[in-house]
Coordinates of C-alpha atoms in Angstrom, one line a residue:
X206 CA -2.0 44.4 16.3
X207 CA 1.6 45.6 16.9
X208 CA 0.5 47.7 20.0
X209 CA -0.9 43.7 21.1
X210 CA 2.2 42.3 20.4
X211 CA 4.6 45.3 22.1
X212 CA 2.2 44.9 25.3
X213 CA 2.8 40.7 24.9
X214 CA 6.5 41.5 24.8
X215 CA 6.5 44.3 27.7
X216 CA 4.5 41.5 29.8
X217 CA 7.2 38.7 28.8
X218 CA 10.2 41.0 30.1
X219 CA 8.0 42.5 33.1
X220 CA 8.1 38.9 34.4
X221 CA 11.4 37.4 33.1
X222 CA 9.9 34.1 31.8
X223 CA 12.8 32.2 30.1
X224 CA 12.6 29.3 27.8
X225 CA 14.8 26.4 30.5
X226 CA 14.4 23.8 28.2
X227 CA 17.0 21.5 28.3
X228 CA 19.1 21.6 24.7
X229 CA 18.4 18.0 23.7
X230 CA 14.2 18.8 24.6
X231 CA 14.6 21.5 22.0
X232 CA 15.6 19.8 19.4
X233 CA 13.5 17.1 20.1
X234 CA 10.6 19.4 19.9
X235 CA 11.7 22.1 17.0
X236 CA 12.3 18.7 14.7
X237 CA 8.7 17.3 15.9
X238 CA 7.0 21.1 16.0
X239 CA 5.1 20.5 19.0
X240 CA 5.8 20.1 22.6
X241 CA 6.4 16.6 24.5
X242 CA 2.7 15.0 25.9
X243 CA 3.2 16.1 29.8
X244 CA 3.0 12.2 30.4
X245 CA 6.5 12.2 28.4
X246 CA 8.0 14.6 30.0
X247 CA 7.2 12.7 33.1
X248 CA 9.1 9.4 32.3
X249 CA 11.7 11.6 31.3
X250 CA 12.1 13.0 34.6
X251 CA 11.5 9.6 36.2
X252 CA 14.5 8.0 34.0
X253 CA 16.9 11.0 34.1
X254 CA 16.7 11.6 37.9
X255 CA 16.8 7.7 38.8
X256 CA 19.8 7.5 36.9
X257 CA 21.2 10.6 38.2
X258 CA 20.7 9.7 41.8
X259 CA 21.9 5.9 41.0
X260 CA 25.4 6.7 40.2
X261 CA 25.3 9.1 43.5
X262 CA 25.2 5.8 45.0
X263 CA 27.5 4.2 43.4
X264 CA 30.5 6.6 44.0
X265 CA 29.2 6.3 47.6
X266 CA 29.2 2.7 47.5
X267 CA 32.8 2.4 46.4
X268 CA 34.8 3.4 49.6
X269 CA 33.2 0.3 51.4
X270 CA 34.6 -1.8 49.1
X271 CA 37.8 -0.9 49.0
X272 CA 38.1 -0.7 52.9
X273 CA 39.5 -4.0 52.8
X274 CA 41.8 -3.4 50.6
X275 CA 42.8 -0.2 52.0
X276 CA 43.1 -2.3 55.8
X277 CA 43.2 -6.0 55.0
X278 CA 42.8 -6.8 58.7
X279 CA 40.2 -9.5 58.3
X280 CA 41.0 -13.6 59.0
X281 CA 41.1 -15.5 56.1
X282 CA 40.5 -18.6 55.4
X283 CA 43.7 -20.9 54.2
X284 CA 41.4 -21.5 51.2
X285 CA 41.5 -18.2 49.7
X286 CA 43.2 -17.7 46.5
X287 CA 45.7 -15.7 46.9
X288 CA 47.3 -15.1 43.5
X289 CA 43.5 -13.8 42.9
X290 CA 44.0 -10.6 45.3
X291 CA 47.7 -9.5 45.1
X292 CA 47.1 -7.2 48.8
X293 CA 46.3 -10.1 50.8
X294 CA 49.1 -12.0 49.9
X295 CA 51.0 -11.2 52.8
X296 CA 48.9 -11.7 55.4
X297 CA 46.7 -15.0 56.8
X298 CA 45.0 -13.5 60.2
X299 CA 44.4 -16.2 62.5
X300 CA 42.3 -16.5 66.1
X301 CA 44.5 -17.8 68.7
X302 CA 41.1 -18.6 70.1
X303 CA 39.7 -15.7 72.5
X304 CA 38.9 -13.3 69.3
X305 CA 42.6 -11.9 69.2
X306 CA 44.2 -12.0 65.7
X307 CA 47.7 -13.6 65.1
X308 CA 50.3 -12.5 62.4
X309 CA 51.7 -9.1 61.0
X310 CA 50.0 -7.9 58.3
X311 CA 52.3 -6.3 55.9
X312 CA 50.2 -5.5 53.2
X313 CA 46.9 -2.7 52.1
X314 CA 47.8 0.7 52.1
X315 CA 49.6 3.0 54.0
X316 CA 48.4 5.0 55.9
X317 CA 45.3 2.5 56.4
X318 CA 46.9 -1.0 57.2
X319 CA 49.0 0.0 60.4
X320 CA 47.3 -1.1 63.7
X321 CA 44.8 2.6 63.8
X322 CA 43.5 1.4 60.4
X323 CA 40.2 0.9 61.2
X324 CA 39.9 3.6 62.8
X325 CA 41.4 6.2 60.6
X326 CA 39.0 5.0 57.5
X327 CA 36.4 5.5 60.3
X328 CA 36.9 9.3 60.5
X329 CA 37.2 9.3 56.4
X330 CA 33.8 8.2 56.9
X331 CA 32.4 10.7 59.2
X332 CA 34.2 13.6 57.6
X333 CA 32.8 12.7 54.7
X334 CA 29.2 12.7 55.8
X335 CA 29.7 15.0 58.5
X336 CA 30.3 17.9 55.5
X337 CA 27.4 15.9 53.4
X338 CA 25.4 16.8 56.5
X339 CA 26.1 20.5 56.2
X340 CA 26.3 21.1 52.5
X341 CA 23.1 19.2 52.2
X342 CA 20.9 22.4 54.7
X343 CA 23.2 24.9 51.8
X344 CA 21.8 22.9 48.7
X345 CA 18.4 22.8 49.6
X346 CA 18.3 26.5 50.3
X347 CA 20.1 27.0 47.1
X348 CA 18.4 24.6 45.2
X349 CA 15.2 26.3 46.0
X350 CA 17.1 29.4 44.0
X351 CA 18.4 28.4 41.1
X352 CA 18.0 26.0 38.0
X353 CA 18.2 22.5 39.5
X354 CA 19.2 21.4 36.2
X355 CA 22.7 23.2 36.4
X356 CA 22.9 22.5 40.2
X357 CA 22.8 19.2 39.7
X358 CA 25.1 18.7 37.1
X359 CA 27.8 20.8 39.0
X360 CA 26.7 18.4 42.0
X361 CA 27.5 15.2 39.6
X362 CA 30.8 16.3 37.9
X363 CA 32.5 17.7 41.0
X364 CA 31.3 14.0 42.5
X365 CA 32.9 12.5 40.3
X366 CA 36.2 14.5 40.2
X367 CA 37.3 14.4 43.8
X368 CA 36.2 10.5 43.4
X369 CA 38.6 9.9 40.6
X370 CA 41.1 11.7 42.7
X371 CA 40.9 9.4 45.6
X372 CA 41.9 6.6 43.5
X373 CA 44.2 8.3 41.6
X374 CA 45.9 8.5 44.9
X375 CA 46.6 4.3 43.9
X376 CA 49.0 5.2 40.6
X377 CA 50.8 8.2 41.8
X378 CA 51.7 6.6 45.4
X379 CA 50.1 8.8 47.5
X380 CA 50.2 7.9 51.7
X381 CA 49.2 11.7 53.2
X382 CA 46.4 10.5 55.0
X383 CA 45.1 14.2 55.0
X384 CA 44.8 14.4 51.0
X385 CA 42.5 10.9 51.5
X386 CA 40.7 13.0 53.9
X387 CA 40.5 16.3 51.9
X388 CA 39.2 14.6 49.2
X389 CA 36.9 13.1 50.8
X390 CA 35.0 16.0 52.5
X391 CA 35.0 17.4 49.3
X392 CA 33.2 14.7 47.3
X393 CA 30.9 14.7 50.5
X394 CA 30.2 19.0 49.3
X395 CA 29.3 18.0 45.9
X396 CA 27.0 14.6 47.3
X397 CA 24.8 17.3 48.9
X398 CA 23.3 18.5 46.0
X399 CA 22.1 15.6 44.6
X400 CA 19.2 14.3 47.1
X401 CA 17.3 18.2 47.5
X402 CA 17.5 18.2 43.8
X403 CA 16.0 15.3 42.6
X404 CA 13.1 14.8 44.8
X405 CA 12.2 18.5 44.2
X406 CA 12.0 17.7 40.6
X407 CA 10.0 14.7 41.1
X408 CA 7.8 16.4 43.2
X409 CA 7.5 18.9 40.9
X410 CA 6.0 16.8 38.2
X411 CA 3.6 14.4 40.4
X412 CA 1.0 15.0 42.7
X413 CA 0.2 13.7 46.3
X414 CA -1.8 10.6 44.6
X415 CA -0.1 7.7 44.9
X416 CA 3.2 9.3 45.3
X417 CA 4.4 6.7 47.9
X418 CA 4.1 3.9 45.7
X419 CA 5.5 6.0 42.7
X420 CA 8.2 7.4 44.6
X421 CA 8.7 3.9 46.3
X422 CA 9.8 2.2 43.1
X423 CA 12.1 5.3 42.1
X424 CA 13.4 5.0 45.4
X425 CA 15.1 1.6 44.2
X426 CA 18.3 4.2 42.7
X427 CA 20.1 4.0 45.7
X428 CA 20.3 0.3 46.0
X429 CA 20.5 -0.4 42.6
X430 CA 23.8 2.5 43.0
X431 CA 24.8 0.4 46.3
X432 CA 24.3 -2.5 44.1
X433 CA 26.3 -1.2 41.3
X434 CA 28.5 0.5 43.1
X435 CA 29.2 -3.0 44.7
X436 CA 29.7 -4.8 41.7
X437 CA 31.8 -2.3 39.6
X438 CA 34.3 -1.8 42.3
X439 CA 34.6 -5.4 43.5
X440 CA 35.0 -6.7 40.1
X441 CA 38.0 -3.6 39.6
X442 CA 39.8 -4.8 42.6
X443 CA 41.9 -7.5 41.0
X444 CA 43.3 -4.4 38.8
X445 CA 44.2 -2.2 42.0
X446 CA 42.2 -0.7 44.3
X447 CA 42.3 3.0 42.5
X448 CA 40.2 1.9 39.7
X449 CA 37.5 1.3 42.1
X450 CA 37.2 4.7 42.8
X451 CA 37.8 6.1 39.3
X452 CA 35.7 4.5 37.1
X453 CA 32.5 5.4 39.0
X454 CA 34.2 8.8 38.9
X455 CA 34.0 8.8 35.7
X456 CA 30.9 7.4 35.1
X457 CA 28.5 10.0 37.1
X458 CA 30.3 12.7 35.7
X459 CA 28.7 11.0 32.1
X460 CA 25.8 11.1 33.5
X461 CA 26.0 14.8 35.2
X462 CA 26.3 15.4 31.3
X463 CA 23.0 13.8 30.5
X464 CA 21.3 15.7 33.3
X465 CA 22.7 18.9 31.9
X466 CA 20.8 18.2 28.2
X467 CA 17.7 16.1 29.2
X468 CA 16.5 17.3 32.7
X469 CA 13.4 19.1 32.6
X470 CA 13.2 20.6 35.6
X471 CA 9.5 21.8 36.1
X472 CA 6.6 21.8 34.2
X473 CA 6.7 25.6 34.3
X474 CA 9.9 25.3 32.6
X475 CA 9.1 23.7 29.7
X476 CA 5.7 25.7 29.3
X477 CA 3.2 23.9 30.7
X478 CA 0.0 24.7 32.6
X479 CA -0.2 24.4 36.4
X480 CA -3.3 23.0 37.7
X481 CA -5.6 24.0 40.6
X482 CA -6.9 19.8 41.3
X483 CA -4.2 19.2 43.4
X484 CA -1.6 21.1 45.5
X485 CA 1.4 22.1 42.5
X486 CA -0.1 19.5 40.5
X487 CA 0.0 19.9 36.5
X488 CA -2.9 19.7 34.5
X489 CA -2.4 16.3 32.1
X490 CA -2.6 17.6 28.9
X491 CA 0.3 18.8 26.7
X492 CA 1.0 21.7 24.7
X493 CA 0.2 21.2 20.9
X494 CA 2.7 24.1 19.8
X495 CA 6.6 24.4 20.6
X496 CA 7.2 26.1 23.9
X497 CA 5.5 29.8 24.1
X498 CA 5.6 30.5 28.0
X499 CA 2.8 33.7 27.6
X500 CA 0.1 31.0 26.6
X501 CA 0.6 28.8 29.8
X502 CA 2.1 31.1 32.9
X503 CA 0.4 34.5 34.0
X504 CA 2.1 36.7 35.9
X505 CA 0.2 36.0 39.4
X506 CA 1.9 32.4 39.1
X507 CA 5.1 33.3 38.0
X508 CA 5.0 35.7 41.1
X509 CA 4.3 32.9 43.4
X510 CA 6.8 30.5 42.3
X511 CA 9.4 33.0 42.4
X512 CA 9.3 33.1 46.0
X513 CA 11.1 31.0 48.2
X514 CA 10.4 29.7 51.6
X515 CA 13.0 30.5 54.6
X516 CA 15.0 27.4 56.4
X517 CA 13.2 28.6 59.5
X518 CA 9.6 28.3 58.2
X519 CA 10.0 25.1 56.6
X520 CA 11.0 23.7 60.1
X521 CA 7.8 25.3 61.5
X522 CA 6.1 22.9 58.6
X523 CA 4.3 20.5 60.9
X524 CA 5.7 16.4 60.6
X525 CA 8.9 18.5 59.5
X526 CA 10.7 17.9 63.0
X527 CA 9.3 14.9 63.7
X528 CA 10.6 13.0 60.6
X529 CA 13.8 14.8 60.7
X530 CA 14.8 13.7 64.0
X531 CA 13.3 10.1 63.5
X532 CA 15.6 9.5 60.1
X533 CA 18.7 10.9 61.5
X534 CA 18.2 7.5 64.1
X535 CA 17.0 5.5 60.8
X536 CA 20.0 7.1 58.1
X537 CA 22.1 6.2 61.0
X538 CA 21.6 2.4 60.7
X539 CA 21.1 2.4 56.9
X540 CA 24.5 3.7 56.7
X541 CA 26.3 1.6 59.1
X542 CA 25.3 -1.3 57.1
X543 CA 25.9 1.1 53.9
X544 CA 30.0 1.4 55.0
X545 CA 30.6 -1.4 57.1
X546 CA 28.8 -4.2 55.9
X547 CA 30.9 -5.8 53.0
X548 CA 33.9 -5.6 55.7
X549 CA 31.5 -6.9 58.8
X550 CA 30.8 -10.3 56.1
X551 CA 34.4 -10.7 55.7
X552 CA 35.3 -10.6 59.2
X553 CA 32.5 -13.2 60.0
X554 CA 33.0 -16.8 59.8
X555 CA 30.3 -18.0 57.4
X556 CA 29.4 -21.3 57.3
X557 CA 33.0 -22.7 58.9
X558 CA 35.1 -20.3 56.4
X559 CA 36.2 -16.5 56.1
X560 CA 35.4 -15.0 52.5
X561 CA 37.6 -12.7 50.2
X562 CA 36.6 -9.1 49.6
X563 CA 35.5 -9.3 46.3
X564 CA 32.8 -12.1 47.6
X565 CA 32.1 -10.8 50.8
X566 CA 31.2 -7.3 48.5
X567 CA 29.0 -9.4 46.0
X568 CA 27.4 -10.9 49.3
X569 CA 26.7 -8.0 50.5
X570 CA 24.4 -6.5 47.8
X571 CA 21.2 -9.0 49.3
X572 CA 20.6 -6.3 51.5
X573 CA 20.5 -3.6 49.0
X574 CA 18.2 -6.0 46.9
X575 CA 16.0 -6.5 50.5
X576 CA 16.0 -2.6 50.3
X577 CA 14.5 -1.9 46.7
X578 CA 11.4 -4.4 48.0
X579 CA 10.9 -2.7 51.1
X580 CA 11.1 0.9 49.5
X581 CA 8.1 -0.1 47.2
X582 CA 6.2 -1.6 50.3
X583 CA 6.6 0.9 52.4
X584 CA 5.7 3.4 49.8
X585 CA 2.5 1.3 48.7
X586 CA 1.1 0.1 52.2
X587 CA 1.6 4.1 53.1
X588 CA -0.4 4.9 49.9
X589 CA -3.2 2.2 50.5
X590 CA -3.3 2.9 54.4
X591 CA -3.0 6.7 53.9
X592 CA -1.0 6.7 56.8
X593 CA 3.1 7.3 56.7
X594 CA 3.9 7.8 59.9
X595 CA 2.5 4.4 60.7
X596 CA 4.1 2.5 58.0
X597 CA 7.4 4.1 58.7
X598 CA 7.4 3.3 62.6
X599 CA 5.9 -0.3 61.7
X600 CA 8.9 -0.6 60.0
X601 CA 11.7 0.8 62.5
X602 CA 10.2 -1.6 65.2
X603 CA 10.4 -4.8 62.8
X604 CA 14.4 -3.6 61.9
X605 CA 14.8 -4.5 66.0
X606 CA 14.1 -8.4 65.6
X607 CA 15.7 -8.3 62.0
X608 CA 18.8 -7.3 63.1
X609 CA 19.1 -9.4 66.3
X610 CA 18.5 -12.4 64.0
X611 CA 20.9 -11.8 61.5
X612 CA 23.4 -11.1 63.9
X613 CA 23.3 -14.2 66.2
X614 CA 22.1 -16.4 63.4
X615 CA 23.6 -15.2 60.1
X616 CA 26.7 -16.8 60.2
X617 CA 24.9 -20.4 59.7
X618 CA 25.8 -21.0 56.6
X619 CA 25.4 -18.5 53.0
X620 CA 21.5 -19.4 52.6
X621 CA 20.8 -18.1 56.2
X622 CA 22.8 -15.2 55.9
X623 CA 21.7 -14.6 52.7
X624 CA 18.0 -14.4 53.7
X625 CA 18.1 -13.0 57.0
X626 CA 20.5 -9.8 55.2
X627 CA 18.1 -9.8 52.6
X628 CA 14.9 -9.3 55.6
X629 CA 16.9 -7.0 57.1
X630 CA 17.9 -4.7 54.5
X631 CA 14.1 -4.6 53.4
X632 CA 12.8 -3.4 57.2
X633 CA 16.3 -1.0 57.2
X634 CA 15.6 1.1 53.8
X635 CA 12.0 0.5 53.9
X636 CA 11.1 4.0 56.4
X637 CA 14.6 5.3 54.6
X638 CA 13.1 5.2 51.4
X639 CA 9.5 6.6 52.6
X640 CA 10.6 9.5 54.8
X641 CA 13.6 10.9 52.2
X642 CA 11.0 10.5 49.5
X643 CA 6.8 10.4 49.9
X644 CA 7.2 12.2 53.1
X645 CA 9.3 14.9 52.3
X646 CA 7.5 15.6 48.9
X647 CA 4.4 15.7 50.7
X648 CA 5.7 18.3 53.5
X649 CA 6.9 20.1 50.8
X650 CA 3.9 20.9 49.7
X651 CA 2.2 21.0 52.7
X652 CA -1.1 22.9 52.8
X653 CA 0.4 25.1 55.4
X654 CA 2.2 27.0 52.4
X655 CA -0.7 27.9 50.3
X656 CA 0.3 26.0 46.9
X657 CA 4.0 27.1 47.2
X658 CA 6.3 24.5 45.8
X659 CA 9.5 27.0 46.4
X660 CA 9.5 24.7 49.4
X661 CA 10.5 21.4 48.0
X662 CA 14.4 21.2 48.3
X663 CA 14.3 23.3 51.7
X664 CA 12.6 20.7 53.4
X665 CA 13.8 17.7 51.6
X666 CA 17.5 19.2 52.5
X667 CA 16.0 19.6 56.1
X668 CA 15.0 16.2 56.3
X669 CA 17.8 14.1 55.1
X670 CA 20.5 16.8 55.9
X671 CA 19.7 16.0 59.9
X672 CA 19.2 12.1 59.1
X673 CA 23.0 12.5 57.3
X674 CA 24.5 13.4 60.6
X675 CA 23.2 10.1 62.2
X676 CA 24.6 9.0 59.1
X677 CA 28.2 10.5 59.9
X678 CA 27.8 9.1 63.7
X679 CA 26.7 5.4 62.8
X680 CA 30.1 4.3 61.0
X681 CA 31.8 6.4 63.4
X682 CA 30.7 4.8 66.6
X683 CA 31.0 1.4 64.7
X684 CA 34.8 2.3 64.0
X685 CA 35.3 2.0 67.7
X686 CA 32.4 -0.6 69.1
X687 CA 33.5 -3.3 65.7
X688 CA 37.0 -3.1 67.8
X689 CA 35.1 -4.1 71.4
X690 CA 32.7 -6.7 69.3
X691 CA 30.3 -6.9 66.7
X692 CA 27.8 -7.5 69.4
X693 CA 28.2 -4.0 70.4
X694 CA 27.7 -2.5 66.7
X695 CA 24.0 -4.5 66.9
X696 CA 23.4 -3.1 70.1
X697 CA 24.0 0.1 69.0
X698 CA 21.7 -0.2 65.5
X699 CA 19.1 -1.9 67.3
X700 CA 19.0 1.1 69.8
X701 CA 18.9 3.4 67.2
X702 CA 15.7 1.7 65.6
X703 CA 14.0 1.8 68.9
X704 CA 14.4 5.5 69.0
X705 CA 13.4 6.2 65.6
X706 CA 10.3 4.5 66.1
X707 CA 9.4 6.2 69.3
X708 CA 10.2 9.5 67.6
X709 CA 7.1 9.1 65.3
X710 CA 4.9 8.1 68.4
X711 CA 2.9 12.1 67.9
X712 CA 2.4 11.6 64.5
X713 CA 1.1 8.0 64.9
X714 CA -1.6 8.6 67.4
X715 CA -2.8 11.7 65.5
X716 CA -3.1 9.6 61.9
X717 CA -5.0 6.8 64.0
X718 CA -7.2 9.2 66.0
X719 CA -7.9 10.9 61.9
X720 CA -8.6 7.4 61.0
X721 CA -11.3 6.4 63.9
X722 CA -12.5 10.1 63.4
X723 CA -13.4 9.0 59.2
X724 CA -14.7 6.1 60.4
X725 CA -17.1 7.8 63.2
X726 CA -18.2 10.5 60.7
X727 CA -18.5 8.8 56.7
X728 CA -17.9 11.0 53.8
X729 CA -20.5 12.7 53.0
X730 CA -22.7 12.8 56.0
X731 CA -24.2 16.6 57.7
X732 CA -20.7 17.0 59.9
X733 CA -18.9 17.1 56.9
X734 CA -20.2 20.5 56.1
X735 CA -20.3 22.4 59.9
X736 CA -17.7 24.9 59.6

């Protein structure tokens, strides 16, 4: 018996199986004396890392909001009430009727409200996602590596430092336009680990089957952050701009304290089996004792999810290319609208009269509620059709006519631009939502690598690390094409939807030509079997 047990032990270190329970998940479990159903564990994950990525969002969300604030250079309406928003006190922009804006504005903040305003929080922008771009290729690859649970939490408190510090820049006076900038590449670092990491968790706990819909409604974190993000800092203006910036800092490094005690981040890691039904897919059952990794993992397993695939083979992944390239055209709309939108709505005359900031930000959350609908359709038509590539170019081409209508007919009155931002959002975050989340789950576990799921964040960092630099272009180019006309922004977005559509074209006509093939041959019939 106690050469059994020695050999047990020997085996244990041999393979360096640790207990990575999360500390709150061990109590829970010591106190009940048996481990969580894996069905638990699964709305856990669900919960933790929709909340995780949600206040992502919402620090992201913040610096669009404050934009007018920082550069008050919209027209007003004589209407607005003043005493209400202390920075626009100063200044009542009027048209002298060929688009060119009267009067001085002496108010915002320096650096950002002299005449290169615009443009300088345009290259806050692009710095910003330019380095969330290039961390987000490190993260994956690292991610891949180490325990996502403690990458993401370092991810979610250094977030939410250098966001604090950007609005801290409000109470200690601060005009260097380089320490705005600094700070802001910085937060962009510590964004990158947050996308890689959550979607390989996910996809670590659920199989291909109905992951579009599943991961469609989980998708709905990163409006409900843009949506929250909206809210929380438009409501904080009337204290000072600065508190828009540090209270969401605040609050996702809370939450990058949650992560740290609740995540779980595989089922492996909390001592449950690993199936054979499905590609990485646990078996649903649950352990009836506490965690004791020697009954669930054998050493073959642990072998193969020890290694990690290369950056260069998970390009080689086929679809991987393809969808990379397609969302760098689709991130790069989403995130025009993403920065620029709550200041596009106050710059547009809506129904006879220019809104304030805090309204024109409340306003501008209908798209983000258009982009939690189309998330889940996109996810569920992909599902029921079995077919991504031609939900997610259906969608791209539909963003062309949605944006050429809100444009030229938005500005109506609220109800028109209410609906037609609320269509557009939806056809905007709807191949967004599908291709950062279904698709790159389902690439990560392609066939092509044999049941290894050490491929997860590589490819999910792959993915939206090359949509992020159309990300980092998009409010870039629409810094300088907002200050030729608005007209040339949807040119530019429309364009860009065009392309991302055409970019799918390969995968499209291979799902339809699998499609007419399963219809030629039915399931089951003598072809099935010819080798």
């Amino acid at each position: 018996m106690g050469s059994s047990i020695n050999s047990i032990h020997e085996l244990y270190h041999s393979i360096e199986i640790k207990d990575e329970r999360p500390f709150a998940i061990r109590i829970i479990e010591d106190i009940r004396k048996r481990s969580l159903s894996y069905h638990t564990y699964q709305g856990l994950v669900l919960i933790v890392t929709f909340l995780s990525y949600t206040t992502y969002h919402l620090t992201r969300k913040t610096s669009s909001i404050v934009k007018s604030a920082l550069d008050p250079q919209t027209p007003t309406s004589a209407s607005l009430n003043l005493q209400s928003y202390p920075w626009q006190r100063n200044y009542l922009n009027l048209s002298n009727g060929n688009g060119t804006l009267l009067g001085a504005n002496e108010s915002g903040w320096a650096p950002f409200n002299d005449s290169n305003g615009t443009a300088l929080l345009g290259y806050l922008d692009v710095a910003f996602l330019a380095v969330y771009a290039a961390g987000m290729f490190c993260s994956g690859h690292l991610g891949d590596r180490m325990n996502l649970r403690v990458f993401l939490t370092i991810g979610m408190l250094g977030t939410g430092l250098f966001t604090a510090l950007f609005g801290l820049g409000y109470w200690f006076n601060i005009h260097n336009f380089y320490y705005y900038l600094v700070v802001q590449m910085l937060a962009g670092l510590f964004q990158s680990t947050g996308w890689p990491s959550v979607v390989a968790v996910v996809g670590n706990w659920f199989g291909k089957g109905g992951r579009g819909l599943i991961m469609g409604i989980w998708n709905a974190h990163t409006s409900v952050g843009n949506i929250t993000g909206s809210l929380v800092a438009s409501s904080l203006l009337k204290y000072g701009w600065g508190w828009s910036m540090f209270v969401p800092g605040v609050i996702i490094g809370f939450f990058g304290v949650v992560v740290y005690f609740l995540l779980p981040v595989s089922p492996l890691s909390v001592g449950m089996h690993m199936g054979d039904e499905d590609t990485n897919s646990p078996k649903k059952g649950f352990l009836a004792e506490p965690f004791i990794p020697l009954e669930t993992i054998d050493e073959h397993e642990t072998q193969t999810e020890e290694r990690a695939i290369g950056f260069m083979e998970a390009w080689k992944i086929p679809g991987v290319a393809n969808y990379a390239l397609c969302l760098f055209f689709a991130k790069l709309v989403a995130y025009t609208f993403l920065y620029w939108l709550p200041f596009y709505i106050s710059y547009t005359e809506i129904g006879g009269e220019y809104l304030s900031s805090e309204t024109a930000g409340n306003l501008s959350t209908f798209f983000d509620v258009g982009g939690v609908i189309g998330g889940i359709l996109a996810g569920f038509v992909s599902d029921k059709l079995d077919a991504r590539a031609i939900t997610a170019a259906s969608f791209t081409y539909f963003t062309i006519p949605a944006l050429y209508m809100y444009r030229n007919y938005g500005f109506i009155n609220m109800y028109m631009n209410i609906g037609l931002m609320f269509i557009t959002g939806m056809f905007v975050n709807g191949p967004y939502a599908l291709i950062t989340t279904a698709v790159s789950a389902d690439l990560g576990t392609h066939k092509s690598l044999k049941g290894n799921s050490r491929a997860l964040a590589t490819v999910t960092a792959i993915i939206d690390g090359t949509g992020s630099i159309g990300a980092a272009i998009g409010p870039l180019l629409t810094g300088y094409f907002s200050a030729i006309s608005w007209d040339a922004v949807f040119t530019m977005l429309m364009t860009a939807a065009l392309i991302a559509g055409l970019l799918l074209t390969k995968l499209v006509i291979e799902e339809i030509r699998a499609k007419i093939d399963g219809y030629r041959t039915p399931r089951g019939s003598t072809e099935d079997f010819l080798v």
